[in-house]
Tab-separated table of N, CA and C in Angstrom:
chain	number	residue	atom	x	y	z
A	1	UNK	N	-17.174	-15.346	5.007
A	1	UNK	CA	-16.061	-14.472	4.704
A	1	UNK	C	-14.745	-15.184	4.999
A	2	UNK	N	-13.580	-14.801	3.771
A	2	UNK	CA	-12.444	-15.583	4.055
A	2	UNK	C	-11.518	-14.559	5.412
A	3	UNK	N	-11.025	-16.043	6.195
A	3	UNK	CA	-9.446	-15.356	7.084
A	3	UNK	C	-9.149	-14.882	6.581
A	4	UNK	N	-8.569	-12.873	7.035
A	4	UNK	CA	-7.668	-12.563	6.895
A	4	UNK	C	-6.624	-12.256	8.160
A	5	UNK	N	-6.858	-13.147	9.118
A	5	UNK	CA	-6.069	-12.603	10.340
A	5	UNK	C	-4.903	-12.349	9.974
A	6	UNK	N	-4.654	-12.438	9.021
A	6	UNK	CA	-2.801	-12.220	8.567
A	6	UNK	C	-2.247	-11.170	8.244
A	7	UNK	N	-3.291	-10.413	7.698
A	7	UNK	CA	-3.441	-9.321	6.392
A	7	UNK	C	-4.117	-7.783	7.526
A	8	UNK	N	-2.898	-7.003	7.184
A	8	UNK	CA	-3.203	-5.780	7.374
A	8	UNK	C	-3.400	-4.696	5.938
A	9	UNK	N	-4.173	-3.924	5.943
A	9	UNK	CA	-4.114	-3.069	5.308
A	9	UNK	C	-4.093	-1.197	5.273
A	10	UNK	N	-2.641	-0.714	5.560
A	10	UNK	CA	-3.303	0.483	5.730
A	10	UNK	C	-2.213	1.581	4.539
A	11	UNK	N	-3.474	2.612	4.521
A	11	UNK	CA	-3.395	3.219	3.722
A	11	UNK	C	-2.925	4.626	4.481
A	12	UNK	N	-1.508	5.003	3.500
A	12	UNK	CA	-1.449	6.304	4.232
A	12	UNK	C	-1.785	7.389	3.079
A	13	UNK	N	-2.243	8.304	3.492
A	13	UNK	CA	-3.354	9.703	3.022
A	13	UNK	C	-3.068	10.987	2.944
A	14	UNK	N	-3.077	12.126	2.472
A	14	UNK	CA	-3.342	13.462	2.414
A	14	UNK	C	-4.633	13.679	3.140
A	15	UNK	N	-6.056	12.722	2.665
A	15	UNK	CA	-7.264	12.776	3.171
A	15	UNK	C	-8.135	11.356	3.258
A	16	UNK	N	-9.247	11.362	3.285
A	16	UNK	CA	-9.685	9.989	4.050
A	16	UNK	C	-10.379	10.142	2.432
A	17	UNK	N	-10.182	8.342	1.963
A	17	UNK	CA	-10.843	8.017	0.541
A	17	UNK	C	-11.876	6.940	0.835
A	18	UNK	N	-13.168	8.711	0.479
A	18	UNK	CA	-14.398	7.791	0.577
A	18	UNK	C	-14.849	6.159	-0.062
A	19	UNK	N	-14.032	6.505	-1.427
A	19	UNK	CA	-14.580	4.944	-1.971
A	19	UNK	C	-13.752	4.049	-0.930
A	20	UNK	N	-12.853	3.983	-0.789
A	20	UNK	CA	-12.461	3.110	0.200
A	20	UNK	C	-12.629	2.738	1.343
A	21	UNK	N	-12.942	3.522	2.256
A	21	UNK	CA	-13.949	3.304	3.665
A	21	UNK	C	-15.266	2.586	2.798
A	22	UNK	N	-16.092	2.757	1.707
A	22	UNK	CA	-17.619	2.824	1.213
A	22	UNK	C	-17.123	1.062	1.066
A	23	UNK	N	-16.323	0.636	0.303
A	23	UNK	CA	-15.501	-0.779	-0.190
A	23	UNK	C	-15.513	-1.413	1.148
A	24	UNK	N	-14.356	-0.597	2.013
A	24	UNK	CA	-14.378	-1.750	3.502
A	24	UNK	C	-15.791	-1.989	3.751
A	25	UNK	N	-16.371	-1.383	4.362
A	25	UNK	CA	-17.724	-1.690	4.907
A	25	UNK	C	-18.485	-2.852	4.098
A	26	UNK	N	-18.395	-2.871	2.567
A	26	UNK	CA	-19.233	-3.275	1.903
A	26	UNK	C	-18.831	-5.087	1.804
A	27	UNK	N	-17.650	-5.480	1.937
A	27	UNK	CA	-16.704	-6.063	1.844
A	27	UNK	C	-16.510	-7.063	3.120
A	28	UNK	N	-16.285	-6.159	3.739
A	28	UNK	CA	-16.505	-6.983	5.430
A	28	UNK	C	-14.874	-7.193	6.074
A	29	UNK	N	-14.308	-5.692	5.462
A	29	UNK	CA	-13.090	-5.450	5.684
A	29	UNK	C	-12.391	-4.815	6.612
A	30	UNK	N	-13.323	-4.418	7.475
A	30	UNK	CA	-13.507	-2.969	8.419
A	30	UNK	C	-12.135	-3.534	9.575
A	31	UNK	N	-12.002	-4.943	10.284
A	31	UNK	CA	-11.447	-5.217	11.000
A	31	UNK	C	-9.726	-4.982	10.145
A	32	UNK	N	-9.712	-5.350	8.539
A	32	UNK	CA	-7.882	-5.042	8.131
A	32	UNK	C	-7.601	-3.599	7.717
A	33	UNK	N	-8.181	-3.040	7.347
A	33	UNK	CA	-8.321	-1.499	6.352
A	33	UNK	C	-8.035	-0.644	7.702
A	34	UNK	N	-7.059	0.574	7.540
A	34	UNK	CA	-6.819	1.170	8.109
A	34	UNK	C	-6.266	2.572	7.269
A	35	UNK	N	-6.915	3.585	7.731
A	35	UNK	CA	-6.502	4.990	7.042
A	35	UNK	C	-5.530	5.346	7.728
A	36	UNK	N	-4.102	5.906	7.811
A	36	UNK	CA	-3.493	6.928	8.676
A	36	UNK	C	-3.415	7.922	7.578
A	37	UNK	N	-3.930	9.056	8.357
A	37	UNK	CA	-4.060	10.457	7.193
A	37	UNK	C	-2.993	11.122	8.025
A	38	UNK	N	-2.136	11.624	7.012
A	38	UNK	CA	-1.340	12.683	7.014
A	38	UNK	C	-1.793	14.139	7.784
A	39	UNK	N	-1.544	14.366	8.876
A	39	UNK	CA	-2.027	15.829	9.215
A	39	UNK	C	-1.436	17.090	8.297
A	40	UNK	N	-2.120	17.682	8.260
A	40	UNK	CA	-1.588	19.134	7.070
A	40	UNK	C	-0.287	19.586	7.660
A	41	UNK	N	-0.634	19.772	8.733
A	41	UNK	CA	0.786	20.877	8.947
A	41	UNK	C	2.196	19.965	9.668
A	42	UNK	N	2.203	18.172	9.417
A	42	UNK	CA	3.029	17.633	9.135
A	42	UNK	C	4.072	18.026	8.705
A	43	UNK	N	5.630	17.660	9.263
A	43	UNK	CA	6.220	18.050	8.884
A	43	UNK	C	7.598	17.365	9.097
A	44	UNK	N	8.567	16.567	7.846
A	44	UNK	CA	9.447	16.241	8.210
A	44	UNK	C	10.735	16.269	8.917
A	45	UNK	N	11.459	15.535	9.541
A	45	UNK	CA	12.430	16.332	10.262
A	45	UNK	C	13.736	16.683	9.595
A	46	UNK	N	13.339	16.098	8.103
A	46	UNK	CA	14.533	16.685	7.410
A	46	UNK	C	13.786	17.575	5.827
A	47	UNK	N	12.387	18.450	6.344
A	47	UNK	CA	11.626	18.565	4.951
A	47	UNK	C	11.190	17.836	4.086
A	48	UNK	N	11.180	16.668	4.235
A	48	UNK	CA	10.784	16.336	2.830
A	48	UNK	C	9.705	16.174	2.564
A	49	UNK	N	9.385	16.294	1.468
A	49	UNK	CA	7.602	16.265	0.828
A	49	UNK	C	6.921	14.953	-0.045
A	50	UNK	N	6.010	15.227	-0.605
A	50	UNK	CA	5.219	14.107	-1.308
A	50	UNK	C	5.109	12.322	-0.430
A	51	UNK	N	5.532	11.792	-1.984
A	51	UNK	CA	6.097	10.216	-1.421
A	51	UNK	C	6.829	9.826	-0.071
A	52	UNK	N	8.068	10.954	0.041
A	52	UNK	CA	8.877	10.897	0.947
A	52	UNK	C	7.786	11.139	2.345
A	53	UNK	N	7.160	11.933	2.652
A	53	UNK	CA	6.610	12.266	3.424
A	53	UNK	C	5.745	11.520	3.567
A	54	UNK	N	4.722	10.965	3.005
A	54	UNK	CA	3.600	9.918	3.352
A	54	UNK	C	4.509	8.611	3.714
A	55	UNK	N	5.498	8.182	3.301
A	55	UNK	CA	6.661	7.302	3.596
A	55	UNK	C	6.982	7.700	5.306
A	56	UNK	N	7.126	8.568	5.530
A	56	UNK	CA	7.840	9.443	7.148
A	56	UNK	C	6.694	8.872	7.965
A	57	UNK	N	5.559	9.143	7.275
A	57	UNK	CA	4.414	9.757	8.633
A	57	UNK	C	3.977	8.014	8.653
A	58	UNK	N	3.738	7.197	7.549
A	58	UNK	CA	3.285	5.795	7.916
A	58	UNK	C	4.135	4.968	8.523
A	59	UNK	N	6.013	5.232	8.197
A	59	UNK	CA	6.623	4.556	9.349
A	59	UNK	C	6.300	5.005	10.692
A	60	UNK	N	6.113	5.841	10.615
A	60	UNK	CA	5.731	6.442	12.499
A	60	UNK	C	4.566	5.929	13.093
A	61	UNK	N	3.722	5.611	12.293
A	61	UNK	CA	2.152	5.445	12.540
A	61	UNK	C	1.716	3.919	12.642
A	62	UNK	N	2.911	3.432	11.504
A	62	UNK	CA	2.184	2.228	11.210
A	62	UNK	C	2.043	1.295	12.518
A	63	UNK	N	0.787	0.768	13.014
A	63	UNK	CA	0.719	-0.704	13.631
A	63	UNK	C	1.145	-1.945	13.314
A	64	UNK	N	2.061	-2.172	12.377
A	64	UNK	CA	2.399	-3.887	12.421
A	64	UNK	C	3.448	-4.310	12.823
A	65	UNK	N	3.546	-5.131	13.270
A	65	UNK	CA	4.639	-5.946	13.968
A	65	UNK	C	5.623	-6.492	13.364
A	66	UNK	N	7.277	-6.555	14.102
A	66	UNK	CA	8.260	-6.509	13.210
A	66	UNK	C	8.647	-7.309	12.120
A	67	UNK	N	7.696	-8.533	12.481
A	67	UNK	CA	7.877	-9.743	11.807
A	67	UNK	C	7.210	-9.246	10.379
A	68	UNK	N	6.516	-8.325	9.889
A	68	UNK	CA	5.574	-7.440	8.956
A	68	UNK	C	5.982	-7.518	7.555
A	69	UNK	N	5.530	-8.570	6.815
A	69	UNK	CA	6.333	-7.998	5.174
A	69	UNK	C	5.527	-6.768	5.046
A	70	UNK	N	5.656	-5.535	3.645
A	70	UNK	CA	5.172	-4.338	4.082
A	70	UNK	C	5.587	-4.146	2.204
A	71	UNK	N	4.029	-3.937	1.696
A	71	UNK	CA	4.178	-3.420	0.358
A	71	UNK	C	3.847	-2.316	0.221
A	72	UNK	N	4.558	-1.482	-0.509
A	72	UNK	CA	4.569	-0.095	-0.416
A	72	UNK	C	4.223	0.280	-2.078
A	73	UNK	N	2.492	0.482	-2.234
A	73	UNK	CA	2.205	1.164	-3.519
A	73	UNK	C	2.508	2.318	-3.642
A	74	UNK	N	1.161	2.805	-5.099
A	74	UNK	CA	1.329	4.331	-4.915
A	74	UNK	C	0.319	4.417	-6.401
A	75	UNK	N	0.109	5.489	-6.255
A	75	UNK	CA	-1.635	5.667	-7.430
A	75	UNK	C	-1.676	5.072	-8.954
A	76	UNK	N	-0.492	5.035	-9.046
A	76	UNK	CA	-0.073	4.073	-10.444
A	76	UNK	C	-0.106	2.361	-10.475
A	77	UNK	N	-0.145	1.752	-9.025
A	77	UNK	CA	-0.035	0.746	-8.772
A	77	UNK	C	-1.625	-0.091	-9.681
A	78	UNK	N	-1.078	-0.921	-9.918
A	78	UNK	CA	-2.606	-2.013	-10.508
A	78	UNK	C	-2.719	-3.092	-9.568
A	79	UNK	N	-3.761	-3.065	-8.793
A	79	UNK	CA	-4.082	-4.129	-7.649
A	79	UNK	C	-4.828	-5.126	-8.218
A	80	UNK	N	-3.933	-6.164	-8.153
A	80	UNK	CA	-4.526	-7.499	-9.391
A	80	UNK	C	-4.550	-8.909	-8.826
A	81	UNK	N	-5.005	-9.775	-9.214
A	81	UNK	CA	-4.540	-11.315	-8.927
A	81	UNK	C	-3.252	-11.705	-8.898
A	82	UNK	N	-2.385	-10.898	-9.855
A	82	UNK	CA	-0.889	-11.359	-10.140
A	82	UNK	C	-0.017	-10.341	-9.208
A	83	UNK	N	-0.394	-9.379	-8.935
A	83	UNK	CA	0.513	-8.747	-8.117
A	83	UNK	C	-0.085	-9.137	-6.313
A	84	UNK	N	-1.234	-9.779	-5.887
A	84	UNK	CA	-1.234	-10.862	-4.707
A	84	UNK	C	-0.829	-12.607	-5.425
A	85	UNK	N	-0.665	-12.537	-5.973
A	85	UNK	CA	-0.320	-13.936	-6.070
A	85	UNK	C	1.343	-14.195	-6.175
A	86	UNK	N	2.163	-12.932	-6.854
A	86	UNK	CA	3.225	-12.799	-6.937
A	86	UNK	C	3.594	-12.417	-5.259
A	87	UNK	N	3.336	-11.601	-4.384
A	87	UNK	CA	3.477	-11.274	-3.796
A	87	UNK	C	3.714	-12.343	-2.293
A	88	UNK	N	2.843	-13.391	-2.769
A	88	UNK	CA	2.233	-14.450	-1.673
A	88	UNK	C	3.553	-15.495	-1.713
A	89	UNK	N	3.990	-15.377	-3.190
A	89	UNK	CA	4.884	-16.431	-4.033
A	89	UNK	C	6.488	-16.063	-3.417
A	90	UNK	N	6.921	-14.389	-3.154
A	90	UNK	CA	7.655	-14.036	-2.789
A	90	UNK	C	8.124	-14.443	-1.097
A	91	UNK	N	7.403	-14.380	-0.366
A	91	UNK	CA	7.030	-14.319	0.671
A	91	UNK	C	7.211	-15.902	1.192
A	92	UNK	N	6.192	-16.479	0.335
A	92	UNK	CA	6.782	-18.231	0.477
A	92	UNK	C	8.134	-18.715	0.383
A	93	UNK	N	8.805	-17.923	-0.818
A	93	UNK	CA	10.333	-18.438	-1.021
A	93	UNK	C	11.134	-17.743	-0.479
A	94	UNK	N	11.114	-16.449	0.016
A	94	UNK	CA	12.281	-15.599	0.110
A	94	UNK	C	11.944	-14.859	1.891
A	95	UNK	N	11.739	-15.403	2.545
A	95	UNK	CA	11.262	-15.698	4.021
A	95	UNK	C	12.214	-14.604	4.497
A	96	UNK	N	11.887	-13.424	4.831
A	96	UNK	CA	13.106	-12.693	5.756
A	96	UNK	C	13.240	-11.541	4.901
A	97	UNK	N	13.260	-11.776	3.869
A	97	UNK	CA	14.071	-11.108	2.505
A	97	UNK	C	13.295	-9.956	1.987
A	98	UNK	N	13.974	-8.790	1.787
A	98	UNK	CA	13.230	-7.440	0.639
A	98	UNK	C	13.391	-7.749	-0.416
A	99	UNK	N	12.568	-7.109	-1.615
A	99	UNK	CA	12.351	-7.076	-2.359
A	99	UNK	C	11.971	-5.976	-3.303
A	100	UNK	N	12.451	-6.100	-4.599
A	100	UNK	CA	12.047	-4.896	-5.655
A	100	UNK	C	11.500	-5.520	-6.442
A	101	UNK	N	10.270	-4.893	-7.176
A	101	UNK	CA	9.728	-5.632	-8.706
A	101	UNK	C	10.499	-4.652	-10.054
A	102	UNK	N	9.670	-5.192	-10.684
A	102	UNK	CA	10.133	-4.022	-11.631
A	102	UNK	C	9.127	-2.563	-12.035
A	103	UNK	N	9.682	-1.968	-12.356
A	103	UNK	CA	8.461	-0.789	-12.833
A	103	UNK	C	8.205	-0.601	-14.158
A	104	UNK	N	7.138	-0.612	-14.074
A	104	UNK	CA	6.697	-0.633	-15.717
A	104	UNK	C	5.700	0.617	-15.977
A	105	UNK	N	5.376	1.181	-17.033
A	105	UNK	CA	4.121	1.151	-17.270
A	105	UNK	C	3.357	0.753	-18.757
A	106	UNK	N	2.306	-0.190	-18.166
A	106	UNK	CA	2.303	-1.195	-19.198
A	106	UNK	C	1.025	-0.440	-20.701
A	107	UNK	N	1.279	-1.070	-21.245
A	107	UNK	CA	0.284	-0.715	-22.733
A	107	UNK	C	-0.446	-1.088	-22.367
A	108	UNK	N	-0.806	-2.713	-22.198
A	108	UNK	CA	-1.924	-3.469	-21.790
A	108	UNK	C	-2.851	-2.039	-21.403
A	109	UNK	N	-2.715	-1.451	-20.345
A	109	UNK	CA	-3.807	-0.780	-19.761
A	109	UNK	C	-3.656	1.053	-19.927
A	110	UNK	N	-2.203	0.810	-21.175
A	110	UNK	CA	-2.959	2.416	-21.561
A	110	UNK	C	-2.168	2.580	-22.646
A	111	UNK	N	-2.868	3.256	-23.830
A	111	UNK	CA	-2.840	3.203	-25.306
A	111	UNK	C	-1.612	4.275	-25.310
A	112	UNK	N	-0.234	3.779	-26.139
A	112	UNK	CA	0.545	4.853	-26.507
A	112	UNK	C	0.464	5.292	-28.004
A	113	UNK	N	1.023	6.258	-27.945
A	113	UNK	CA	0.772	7.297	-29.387
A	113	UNK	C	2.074	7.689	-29.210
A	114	UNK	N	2.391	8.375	-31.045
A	114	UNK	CA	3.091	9.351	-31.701
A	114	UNK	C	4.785	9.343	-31.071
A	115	UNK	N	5.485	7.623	-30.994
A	115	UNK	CA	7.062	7.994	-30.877
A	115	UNK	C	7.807	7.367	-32.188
C-alpha cells in the first residue's frame, strides 16, 4: 500500500455514507478517511443552513494542522486523476497560497438537450 502520511481525508455529513466507510476498509484507508457528521439539532451561530452549515460544523471539527491545504468539494464534484494531479500541481507552485478553480458543469459527463 502507497504512503499517505500526508493525506487527510474527511468528510463532513448530514449522515454516515455507507459506501464510503465499505471503500475505506476495502482500500486500506481506514487510518486517512474520516466522517464528521453533522448532529441534527446543530445549529449555527448566525443560522445558517445547507453548504454554509456543513462548512461551520467541519471548521470546528476539523483535525488538521495549520500548515493544512484544505479542498472543499461538494456532490457535484468529479473525483478524478486531473483534479489530484491538478491539485498536487497547485500546491507544488503556489506554496502558502488559496485558490479557486473554475466551475463548470461539463457535457463530457452529462448529455444536454433542447436550448
Amino acid at each position: 500500500m502507497k504512503n499517505y502520511a500526508n493525506i487527510r481525508i474527511e468528510v463532513v455529513t448530514d449522515k454516515s455514507i455507507q459506501f464510503l466507510e465499505t471503500l475505506r476498509d476495502d482500500i486500506g484507508l481506514s487510518r486517512i478517511y474520516h466522517e464528521l457528521i453533522i448532529p441534527q439539532d446543530y445549529q449555527c451561530p448566525n443560522n445558517s443552513l445547507f453548504k454554509a452549515r456543513a462548512l461551520e460544523w467541519g471548521a470546528k471539527k476539523s483535525h488538521c494542522h495549520e500548515n493544512a491545504y484544505i479542498l472543499h468539494l461538494d456532490e457535484e464534484s468529479i473525483i478524478d486523476e486531473d483534479l489530484y494531479l491538478g491539485v498536487r500541481q497547485f500546491i507544488s507552485i503556489y506554496k502558502g497560497y488559496i485558490g479557486q478553480g473554475i466551475i463548470t458543469y461539463s457535457g463530457e459527463y452529462f448529455e444536454c438537450r433542447g436550448f
